[in-house]
mmCIF file of C-alpha atoms and ligand atoms in Angstrom:
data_model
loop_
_atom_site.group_PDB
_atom_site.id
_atom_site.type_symbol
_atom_site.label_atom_id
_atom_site.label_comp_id
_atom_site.label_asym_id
_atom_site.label_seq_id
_atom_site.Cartn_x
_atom_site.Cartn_y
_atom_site.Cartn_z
ATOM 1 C CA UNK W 1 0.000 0.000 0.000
ATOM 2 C CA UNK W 2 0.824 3.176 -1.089
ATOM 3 C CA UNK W 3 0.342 7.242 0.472
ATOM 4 C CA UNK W 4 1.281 10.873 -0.364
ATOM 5 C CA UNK W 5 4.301 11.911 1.549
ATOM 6 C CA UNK W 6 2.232 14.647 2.583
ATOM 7 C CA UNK W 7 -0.121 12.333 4.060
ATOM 8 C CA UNK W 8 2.318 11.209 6.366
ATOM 9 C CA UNK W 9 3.800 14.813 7.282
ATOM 10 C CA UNK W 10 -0.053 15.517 8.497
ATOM 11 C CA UNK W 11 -0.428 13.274 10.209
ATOM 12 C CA UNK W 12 2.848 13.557 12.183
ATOM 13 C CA UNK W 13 2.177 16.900 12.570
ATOM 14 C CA UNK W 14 -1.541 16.546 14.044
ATOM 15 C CA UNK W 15 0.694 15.638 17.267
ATOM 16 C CA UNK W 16 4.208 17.516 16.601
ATOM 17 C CA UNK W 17 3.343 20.885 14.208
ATOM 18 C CA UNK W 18 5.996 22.456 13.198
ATOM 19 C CA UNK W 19 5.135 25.597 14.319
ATOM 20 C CA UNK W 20 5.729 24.985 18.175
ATOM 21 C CA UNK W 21 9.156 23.659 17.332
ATOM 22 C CA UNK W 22 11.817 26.201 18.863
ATOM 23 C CA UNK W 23 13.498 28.526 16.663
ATOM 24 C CA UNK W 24 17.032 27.242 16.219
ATOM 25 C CA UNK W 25 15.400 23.691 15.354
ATOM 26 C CA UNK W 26 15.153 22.817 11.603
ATOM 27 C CA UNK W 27 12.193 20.352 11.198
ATOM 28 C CA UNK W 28 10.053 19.137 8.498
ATOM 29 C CA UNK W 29 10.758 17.763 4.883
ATOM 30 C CA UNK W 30 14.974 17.691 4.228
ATOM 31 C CA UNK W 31 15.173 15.358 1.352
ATOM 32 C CA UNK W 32 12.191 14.404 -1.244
ATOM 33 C CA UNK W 33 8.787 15.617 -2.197
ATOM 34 C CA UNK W 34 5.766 15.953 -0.720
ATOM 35 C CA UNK W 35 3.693 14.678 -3.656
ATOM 36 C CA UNK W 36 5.941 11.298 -3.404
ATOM 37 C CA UNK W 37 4.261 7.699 -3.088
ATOM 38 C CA UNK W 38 5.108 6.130 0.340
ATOM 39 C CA UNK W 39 5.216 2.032 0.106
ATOM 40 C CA UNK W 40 7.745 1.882 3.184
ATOM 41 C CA UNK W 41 9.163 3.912 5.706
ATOM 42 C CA UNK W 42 12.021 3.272 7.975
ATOM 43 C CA UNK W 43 12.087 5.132 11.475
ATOM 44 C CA UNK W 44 15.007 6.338 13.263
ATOM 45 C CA UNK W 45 16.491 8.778 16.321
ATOM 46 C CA UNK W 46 19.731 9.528 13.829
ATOM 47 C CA UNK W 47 20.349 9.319 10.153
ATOM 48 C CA UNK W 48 24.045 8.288 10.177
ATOM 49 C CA UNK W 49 25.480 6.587 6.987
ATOM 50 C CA UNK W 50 24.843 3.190 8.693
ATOM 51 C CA UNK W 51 21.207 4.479 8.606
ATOM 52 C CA UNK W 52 21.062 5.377 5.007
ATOM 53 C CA UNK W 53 22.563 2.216 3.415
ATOM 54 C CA UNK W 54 19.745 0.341 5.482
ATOM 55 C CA UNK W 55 17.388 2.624 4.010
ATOM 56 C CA UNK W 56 18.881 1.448 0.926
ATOM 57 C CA UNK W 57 19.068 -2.295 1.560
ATOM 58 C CA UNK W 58 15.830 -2.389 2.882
ATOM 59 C CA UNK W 59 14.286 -0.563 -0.118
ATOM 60 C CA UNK W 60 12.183 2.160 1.692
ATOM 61 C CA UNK W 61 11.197 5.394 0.200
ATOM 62 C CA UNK W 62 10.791 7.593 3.522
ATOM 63 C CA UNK W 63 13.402 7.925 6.619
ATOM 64 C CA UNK W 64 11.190 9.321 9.625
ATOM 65 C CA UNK W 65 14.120 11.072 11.926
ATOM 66 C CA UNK W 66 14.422 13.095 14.915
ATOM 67 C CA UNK W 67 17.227 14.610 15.543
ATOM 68 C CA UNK W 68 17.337 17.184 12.333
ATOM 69 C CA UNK W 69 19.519 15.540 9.418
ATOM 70 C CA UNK W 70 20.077 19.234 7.480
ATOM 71 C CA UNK W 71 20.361 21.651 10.427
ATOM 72 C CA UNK W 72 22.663 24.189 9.251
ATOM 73 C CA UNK W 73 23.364 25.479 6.232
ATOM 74 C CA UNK W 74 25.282 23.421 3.951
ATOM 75 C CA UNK W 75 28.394 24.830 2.244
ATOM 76 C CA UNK W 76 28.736 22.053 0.017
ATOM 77 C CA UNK W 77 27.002 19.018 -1.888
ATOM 78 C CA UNK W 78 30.163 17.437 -2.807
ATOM 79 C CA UNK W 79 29.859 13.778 -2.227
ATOM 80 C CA UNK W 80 33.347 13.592 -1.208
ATOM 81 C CA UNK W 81 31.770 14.823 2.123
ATOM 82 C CA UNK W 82 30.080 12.548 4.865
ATOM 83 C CA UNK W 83 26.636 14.465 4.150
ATOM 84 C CA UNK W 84 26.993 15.378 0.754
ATOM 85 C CA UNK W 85 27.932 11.133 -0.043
ATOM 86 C CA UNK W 86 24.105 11.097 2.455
ATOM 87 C CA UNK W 87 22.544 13.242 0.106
ATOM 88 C CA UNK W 88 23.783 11.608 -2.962
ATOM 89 C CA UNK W 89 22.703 8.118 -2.395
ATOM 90 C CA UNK W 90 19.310 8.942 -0.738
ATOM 91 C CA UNK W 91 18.400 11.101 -3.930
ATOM 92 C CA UNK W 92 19.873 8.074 -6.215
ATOM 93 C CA UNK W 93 17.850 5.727 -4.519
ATOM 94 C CA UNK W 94 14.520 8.111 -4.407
ATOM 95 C CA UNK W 95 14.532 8.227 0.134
ATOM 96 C CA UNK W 96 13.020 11.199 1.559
ATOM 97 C CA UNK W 97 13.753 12.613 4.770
ATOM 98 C CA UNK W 98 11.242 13.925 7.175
ATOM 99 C CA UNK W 99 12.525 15.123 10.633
ATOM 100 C CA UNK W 100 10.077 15.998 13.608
ATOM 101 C CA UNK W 101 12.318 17.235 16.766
ATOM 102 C CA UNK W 102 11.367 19.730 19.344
ATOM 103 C CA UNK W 103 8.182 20.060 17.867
ATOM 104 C CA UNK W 104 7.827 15.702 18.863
ATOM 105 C CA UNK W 105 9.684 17.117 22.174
ATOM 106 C CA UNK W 106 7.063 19.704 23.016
ATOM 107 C CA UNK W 107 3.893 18.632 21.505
ATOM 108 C CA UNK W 108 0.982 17.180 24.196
ATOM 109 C CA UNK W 109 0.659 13.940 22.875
ATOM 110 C CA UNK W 110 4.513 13.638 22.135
ATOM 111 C CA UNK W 111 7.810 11.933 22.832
ATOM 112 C CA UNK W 112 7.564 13.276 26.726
ATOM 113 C CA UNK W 113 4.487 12.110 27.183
ATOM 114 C CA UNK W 114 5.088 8.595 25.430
ATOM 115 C CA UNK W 115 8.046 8.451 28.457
ATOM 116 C CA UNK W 116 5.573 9.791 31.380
ATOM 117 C CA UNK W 117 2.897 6.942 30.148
ATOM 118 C CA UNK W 118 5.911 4.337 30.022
ATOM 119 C CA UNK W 119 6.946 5.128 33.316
ATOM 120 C CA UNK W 120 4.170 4.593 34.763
ATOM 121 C CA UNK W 121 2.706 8.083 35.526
ATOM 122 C CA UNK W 122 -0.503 9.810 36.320
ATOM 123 C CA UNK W 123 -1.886 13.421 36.410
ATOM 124 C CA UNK W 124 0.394 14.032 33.744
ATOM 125 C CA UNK W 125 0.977 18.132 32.726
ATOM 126 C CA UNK W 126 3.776 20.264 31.071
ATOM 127 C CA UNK W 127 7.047 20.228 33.081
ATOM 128 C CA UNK W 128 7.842 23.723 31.208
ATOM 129 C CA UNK W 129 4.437 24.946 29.241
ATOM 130 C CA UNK W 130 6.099 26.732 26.511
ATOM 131 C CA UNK W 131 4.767 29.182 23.365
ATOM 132 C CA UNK W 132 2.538 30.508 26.224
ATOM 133 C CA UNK W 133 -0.873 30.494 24.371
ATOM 134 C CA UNK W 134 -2.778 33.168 25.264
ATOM 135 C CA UNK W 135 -6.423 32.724 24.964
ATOM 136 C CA UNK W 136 -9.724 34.661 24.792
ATOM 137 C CA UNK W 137 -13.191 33.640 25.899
ATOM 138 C CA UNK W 138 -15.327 34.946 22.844
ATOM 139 C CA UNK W 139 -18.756 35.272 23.381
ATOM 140 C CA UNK W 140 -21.379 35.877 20.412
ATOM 141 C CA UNK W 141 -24.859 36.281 20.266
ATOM 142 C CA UNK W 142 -27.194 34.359 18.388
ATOM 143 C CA UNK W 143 -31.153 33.939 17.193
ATOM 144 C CA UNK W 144 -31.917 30.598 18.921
ATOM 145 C CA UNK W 145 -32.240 28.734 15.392
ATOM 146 C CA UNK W 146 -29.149 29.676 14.456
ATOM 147 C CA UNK W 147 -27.457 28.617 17.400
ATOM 148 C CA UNK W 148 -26.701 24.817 16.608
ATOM 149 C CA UNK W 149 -25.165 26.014 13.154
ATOM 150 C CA UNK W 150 -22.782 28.466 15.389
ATOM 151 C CA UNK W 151 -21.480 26.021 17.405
ATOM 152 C CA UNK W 152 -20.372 23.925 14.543
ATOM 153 C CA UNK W 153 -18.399 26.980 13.152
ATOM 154 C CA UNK W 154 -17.073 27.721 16.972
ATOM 155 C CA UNK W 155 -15.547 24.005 17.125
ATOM 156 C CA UNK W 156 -14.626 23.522 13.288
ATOM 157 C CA UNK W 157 -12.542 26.591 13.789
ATOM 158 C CA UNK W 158 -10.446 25.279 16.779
ATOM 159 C CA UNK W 159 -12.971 26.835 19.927
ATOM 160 C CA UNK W 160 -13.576 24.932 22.473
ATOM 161 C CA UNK W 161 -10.499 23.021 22.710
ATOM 162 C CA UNK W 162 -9.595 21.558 26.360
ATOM 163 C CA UNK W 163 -7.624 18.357 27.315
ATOM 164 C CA UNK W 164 -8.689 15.425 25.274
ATOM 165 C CA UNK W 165 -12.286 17.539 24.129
ATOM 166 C CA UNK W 166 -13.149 19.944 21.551
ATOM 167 C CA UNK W 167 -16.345 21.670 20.637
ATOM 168 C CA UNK W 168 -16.084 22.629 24.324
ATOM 169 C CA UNK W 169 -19.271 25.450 24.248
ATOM 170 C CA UNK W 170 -21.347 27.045 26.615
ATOM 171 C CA UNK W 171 -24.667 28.768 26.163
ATOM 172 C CA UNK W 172 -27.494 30.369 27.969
ATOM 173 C CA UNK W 173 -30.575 31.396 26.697
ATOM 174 C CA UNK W 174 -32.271 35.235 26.697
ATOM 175 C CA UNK W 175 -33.822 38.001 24.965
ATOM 176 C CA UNK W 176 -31.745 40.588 22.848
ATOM 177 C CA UNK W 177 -33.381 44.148 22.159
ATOM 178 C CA UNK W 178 -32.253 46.192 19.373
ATOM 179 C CA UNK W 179 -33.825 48.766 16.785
ATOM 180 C CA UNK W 180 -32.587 48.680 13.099
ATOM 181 C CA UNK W 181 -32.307 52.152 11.608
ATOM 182 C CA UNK W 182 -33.190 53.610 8.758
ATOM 183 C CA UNK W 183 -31.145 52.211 5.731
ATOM 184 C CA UNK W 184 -30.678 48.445 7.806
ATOM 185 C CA UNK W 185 -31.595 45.345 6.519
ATOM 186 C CA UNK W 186 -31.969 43.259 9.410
ATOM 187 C CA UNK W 187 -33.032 39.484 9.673
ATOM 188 C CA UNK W 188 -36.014 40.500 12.080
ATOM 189 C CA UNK W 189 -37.736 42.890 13.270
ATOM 190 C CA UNK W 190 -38.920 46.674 11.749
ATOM 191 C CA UNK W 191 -37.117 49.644 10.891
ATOM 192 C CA UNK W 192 -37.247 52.310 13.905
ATOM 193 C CA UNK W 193 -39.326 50.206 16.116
ATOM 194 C CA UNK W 194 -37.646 48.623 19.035
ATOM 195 C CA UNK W 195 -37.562 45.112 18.280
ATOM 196 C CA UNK W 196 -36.570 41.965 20.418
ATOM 197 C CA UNK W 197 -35.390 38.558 19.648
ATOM 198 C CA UNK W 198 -35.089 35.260 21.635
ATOM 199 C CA UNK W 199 -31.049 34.445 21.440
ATOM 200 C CA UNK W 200 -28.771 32.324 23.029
ATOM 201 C CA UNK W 201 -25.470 33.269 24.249
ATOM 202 C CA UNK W 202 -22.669 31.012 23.001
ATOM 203 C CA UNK W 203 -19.164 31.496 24.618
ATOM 204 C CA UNK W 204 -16.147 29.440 23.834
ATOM 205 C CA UNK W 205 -12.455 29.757 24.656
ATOM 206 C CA UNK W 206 -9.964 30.208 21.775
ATOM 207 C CA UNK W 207 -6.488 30.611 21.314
ATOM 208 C CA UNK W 208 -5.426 34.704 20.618
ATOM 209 C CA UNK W 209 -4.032 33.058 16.886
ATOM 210 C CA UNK W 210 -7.085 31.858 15.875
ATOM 211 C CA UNK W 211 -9.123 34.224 16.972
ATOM 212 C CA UNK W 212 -9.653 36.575 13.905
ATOM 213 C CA UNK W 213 -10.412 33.842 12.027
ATOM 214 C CA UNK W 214 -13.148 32.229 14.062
ATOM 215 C CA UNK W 215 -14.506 35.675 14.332
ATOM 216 C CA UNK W 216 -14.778 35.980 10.477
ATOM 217 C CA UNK W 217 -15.899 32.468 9.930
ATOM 218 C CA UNK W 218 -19.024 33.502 12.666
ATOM 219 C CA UNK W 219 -19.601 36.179 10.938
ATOM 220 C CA UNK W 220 -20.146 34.879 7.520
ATOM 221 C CA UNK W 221 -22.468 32.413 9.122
ATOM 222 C CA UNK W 222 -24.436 34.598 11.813
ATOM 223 C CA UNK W 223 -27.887 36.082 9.892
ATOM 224 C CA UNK W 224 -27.487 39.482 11.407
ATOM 225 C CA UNK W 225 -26.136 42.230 9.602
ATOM 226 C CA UNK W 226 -24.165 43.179 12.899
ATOM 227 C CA UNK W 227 -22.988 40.153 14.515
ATOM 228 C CA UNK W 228 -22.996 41.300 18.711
ATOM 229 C CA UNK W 229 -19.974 39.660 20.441
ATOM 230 C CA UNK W 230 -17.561 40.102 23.221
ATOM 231 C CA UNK W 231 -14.078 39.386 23.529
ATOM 232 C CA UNK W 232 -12.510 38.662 27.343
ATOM 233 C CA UNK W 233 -9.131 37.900 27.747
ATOM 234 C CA UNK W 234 -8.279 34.784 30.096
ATOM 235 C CA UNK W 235 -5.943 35.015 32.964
ATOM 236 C CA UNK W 236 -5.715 30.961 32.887
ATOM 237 C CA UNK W 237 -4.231 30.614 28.854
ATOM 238 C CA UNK W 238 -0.785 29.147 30.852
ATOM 239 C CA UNK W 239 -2.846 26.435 32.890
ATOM 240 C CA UNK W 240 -4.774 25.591 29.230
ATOM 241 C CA UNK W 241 -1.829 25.211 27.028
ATOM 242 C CA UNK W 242 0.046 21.947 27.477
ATOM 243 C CA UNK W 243 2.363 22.203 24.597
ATOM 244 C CA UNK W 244 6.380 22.329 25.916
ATOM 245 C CA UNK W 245 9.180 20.735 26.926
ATOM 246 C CA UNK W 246 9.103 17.595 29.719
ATOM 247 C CA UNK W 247 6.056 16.601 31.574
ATOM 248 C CA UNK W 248 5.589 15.418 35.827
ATOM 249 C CA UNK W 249 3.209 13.080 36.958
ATOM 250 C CA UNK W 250 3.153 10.907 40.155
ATOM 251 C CA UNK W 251 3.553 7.340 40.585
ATOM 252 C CA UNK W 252 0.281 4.814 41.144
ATOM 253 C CA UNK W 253 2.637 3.050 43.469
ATOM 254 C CA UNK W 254 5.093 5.296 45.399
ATOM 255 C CA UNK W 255 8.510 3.894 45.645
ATOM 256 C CA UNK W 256 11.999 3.270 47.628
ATOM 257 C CA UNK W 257 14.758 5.260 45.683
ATOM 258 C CA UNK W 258 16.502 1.685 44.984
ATOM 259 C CA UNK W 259 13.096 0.458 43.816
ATOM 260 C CA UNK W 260 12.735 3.368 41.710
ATOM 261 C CA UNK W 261 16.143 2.665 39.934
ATOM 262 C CA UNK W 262 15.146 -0.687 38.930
ATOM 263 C CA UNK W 263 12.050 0.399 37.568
ATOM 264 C CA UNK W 264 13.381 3.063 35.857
ATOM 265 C CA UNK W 265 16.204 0.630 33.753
ATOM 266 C CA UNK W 266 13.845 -1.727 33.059
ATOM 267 C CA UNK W 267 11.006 0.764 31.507
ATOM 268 C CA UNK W 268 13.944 2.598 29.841
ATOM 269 C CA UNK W 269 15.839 -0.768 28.727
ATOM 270 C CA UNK W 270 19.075 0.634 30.341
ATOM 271 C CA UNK W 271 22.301 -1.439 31.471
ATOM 272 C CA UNK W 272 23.743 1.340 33.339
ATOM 273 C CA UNK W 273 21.884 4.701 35.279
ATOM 274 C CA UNK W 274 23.987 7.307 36.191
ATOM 275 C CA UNK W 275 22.614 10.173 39.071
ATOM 276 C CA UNK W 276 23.335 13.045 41.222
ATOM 277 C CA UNK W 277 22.457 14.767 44.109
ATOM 278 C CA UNK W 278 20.363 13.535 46.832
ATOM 279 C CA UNK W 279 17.313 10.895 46.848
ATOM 280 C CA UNK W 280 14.534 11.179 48.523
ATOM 281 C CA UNK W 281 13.420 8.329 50.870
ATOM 282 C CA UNK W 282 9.937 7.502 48.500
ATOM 283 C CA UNK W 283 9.670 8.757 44.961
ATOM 284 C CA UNK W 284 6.012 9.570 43.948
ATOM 285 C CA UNK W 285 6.371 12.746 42.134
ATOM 286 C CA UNK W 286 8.330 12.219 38.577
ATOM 287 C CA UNK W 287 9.561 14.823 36.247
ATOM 288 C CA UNK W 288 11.185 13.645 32.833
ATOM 289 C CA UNK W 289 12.629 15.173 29.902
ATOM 290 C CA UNK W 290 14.129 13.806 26.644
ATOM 291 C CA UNK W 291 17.539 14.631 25.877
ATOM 292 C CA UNK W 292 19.489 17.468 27.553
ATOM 293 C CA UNK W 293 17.335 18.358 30.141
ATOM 294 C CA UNK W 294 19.333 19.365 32.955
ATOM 295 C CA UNK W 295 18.535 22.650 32.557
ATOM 296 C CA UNK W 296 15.047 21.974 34.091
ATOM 297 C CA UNK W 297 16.489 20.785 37.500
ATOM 298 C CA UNK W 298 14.926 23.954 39.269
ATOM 299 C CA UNK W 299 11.848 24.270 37.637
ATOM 300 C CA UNK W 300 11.479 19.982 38.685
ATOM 301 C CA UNK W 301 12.246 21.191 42.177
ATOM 302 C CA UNK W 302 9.709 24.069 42.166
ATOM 303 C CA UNK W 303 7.580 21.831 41.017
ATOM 304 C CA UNK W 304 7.929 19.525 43.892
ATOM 305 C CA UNK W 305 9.552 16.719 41.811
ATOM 306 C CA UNK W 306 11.192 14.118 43.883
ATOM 307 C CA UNK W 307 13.136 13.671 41.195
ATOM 308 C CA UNK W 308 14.125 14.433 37.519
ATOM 309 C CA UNK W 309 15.127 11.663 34.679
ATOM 310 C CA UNK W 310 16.836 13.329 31.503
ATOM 311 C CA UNK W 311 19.805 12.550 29.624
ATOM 312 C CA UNK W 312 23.415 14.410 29.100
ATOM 313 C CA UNK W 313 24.351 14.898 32.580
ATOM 314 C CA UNK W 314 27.432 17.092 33.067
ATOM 315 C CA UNK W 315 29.966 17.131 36.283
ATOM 316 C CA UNK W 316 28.240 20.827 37.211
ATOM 317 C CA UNK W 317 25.073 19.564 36.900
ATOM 318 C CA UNK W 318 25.408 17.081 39.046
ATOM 319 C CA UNK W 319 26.700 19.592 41.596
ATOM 320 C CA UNK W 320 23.419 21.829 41.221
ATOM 321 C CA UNK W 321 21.338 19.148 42.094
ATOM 322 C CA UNK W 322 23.529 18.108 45.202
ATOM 323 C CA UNK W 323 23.256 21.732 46.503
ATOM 324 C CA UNK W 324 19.714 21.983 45.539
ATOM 325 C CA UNK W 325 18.996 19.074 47.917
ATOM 326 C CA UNK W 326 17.337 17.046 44.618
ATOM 327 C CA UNK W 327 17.733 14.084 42.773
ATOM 328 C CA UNK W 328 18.434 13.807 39.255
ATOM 329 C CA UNK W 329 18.687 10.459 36.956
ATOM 330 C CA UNK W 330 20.897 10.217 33.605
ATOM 331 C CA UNK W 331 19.043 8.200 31.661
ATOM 332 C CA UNK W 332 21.358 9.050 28.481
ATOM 333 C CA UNK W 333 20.229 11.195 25.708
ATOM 334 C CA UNK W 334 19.378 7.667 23.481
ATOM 335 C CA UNK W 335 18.684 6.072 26.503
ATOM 336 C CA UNK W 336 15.478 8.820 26.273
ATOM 337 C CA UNK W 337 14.622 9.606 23.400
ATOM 338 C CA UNK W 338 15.796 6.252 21.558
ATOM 339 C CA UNK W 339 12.208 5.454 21.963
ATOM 340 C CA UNK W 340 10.873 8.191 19.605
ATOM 341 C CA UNK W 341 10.733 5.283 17.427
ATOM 342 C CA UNK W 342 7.533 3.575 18.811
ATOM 343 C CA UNK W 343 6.194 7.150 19.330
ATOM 344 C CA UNK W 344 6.450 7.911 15.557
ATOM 345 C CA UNK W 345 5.103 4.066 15.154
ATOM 346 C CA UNK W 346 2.185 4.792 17.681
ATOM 347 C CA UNK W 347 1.027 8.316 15.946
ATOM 348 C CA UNK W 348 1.160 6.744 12.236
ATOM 349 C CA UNK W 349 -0.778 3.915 13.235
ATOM 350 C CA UNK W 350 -3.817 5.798 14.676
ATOM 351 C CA UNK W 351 -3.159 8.641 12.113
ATOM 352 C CA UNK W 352 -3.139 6.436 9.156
ATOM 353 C CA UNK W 353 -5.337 2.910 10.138
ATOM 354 C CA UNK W 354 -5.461 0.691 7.369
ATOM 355 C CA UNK W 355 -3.779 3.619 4.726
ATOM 356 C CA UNK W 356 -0.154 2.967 7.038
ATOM 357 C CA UNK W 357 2.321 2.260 4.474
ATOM 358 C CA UNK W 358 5.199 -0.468 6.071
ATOM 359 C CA UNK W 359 7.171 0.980 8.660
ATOM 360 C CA UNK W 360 10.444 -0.572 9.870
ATOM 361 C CA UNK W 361 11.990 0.360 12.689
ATOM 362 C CA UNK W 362 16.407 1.069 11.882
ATOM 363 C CA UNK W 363 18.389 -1.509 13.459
ATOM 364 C CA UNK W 364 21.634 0.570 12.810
ATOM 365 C CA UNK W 365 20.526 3.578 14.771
ATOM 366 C CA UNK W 366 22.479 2.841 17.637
ATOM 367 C CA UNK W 367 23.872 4.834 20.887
ATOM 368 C CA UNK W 368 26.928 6.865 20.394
ATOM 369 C CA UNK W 369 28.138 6.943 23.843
ATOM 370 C CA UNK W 370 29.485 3.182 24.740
ATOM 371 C CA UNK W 371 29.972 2.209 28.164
ATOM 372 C CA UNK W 372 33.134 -0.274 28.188
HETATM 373 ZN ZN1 ZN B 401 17.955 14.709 21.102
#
């Protein structure tokens, strides 16, 4: 079976759009077109020239990646360069590249929360809500049988959208008084006579960069001539937006620190767990975040983390954490995010159903960091 390339990018990108990746990241389509058929697709943390020939031997047309395979500019095509002698044989052999990073990182249903669900987790939210959203409750007015129609043009336009629901509305029902002038052309009632109307109030939340739009979109569907509605900022956009980097949830089952490092090798398939500063007696609260995530070692504290798994753990790191009274796990950057894999397996299967060309996971993708 067969799809567009740019099936597949969409439906990556329902969980991981490029547009909340961060700025220095380069994401998206590196190598191929979009209009390209798709019979098998080979998925992968790196594309290394192990990667590639696989690619090759295995006769795919589409490498899935995360880390970015183009990420700065390119001086040079020469194949007498590592990359360029990349570029060569994947365009010889007709292999696209598509790369989802941070955007996988950061996106609600990503790569952090594939890890919080694997470790075992509940209550999971944002360890560092990022592109702060903010959001507006818009409220429009509406004849009553007009009102079913609005709410369809409220959720189709990305209203309404909490958690795991959309088309999230809320409406109460009243009378509206107004008086069309002369000149006016309105749906009911008579020219300079007051007039009044039995309407419901529909209000919805909606993120500030939709918002023009939805109000347009209302508008070309609302019968009045002057379509009454309100627009409230939200205080709460931050507690709403769960897109960004790490997540923190709390164990079912509390455990010892020694328990906890069992469980965490085995859930992460590690041989070896490296970790700093000081552990607490039980673990229940859990922060994690793929990669190089020491950085979020305070925010994990203020956000009464008993401890924080991430990868790339350096010497002064370590040190923070020990004078910071916290603990903090090295899973390994591949020892994290290694498992983007099954995440880019999990989204193309529910995205896709039966459509799903082959995918193959790369058995040459391997760790770069050995431990002799
Ligand atoms: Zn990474």
């Amino acid at each position: 079976m067969s799809i567009k390339l740019s099936q597949i990018m969409q439906a990556v990108e329902i969980v991981a759009p490029p547009k909340i990746a961060e700025d220095w990241d380069n994401v998206g389509l590196q190598v191929g077109s979009r209009k390209q058929a798709i019979h098998r697709i080979l998925l992968t943390l790196d594309i290394t020239t192990a990667v590639v020939n696989e690619a090759v031997s295995k006769n795919v047309d589409l490498i899935i990646a995360h880390h970015p395979f183009i990420f700065k500019g390119l001086k040079t095509l020469s194949s007498d360069t590592v990359k360029g002698a990349m570029i060569e044989e994947l365009i010889k052999n007709d292999i696209a590249v598509y790369v989802a990073h941070t955007n996988m990182d950061k996106g609600v249903a990503g790569l952090n929360d594939y890890l919080a669900k694997r470790m075992g987790l509940d209550k999971i939210r944002t360890l560092e809500p990022s592109n702060p959203t903010i959001y507006y409750k818009l409220v429009v007015y509406s004849p009553v049988e007009y009102t079913a129609k609005l709410i369809d043009v409220f959720g189709k336009n990305g209203a309404g959208s909490i958690g795991d629901y959309d088309y999230c509305t809320y409406r109460s029902s009243g009378i509206g008084t107004f008086r069309p002038l002369t000149g006016a052309n309105p749906f009911s009632g008579k020219i300079n006579t007051l007039s009044s109307a039995a309407e419901d109030r529909i209000e919805s939340i909606i993120p500030e960069q939709e918002l023009k739009n939805l109000i347009l979109q209302l508008k070309r569907s609302h019968p009045y001539e002057e379509m009454a509605y309100d627009v409230i900022p939200l205080e709460n956009g931050q507690l709403i937006n769960e897109v960004g980097l790490g997540k923190i949830g709390v164990l079912s089952h509390p455990m010892e620190a020694a328990m906890f490092i069992t469980h965490v090798k085995e859930t992460l398939g590690l041989s070896v767990l490296r970790g700093a500063g000081a552990a607490p007696e039980i673990i229940r609260r859990v922060a994690i975040c793929s990669g190089a995530g020491a950085d979020m070692i305070g925010l994990a504290k203020s956000k009464r983390a008993d401890v924080l798994i991430t990868g790339d753990l350096k010497h002064h790191d370590g040190q923070r954490a020990l004078e910071n009274n916290f603990w903090v796990l090295d899973a390994g950057h591949y020892g994290t995010e290694k498992w983007v894999v099954d995440c880019f397996k999990n989204i193309l299967a529910e995205h896709l159903g039966i459509e799903c060309p082959e995918i193959m996971v790369a058995e040459s993708s391997q760790d770069f960091i050995m431990n002799y």
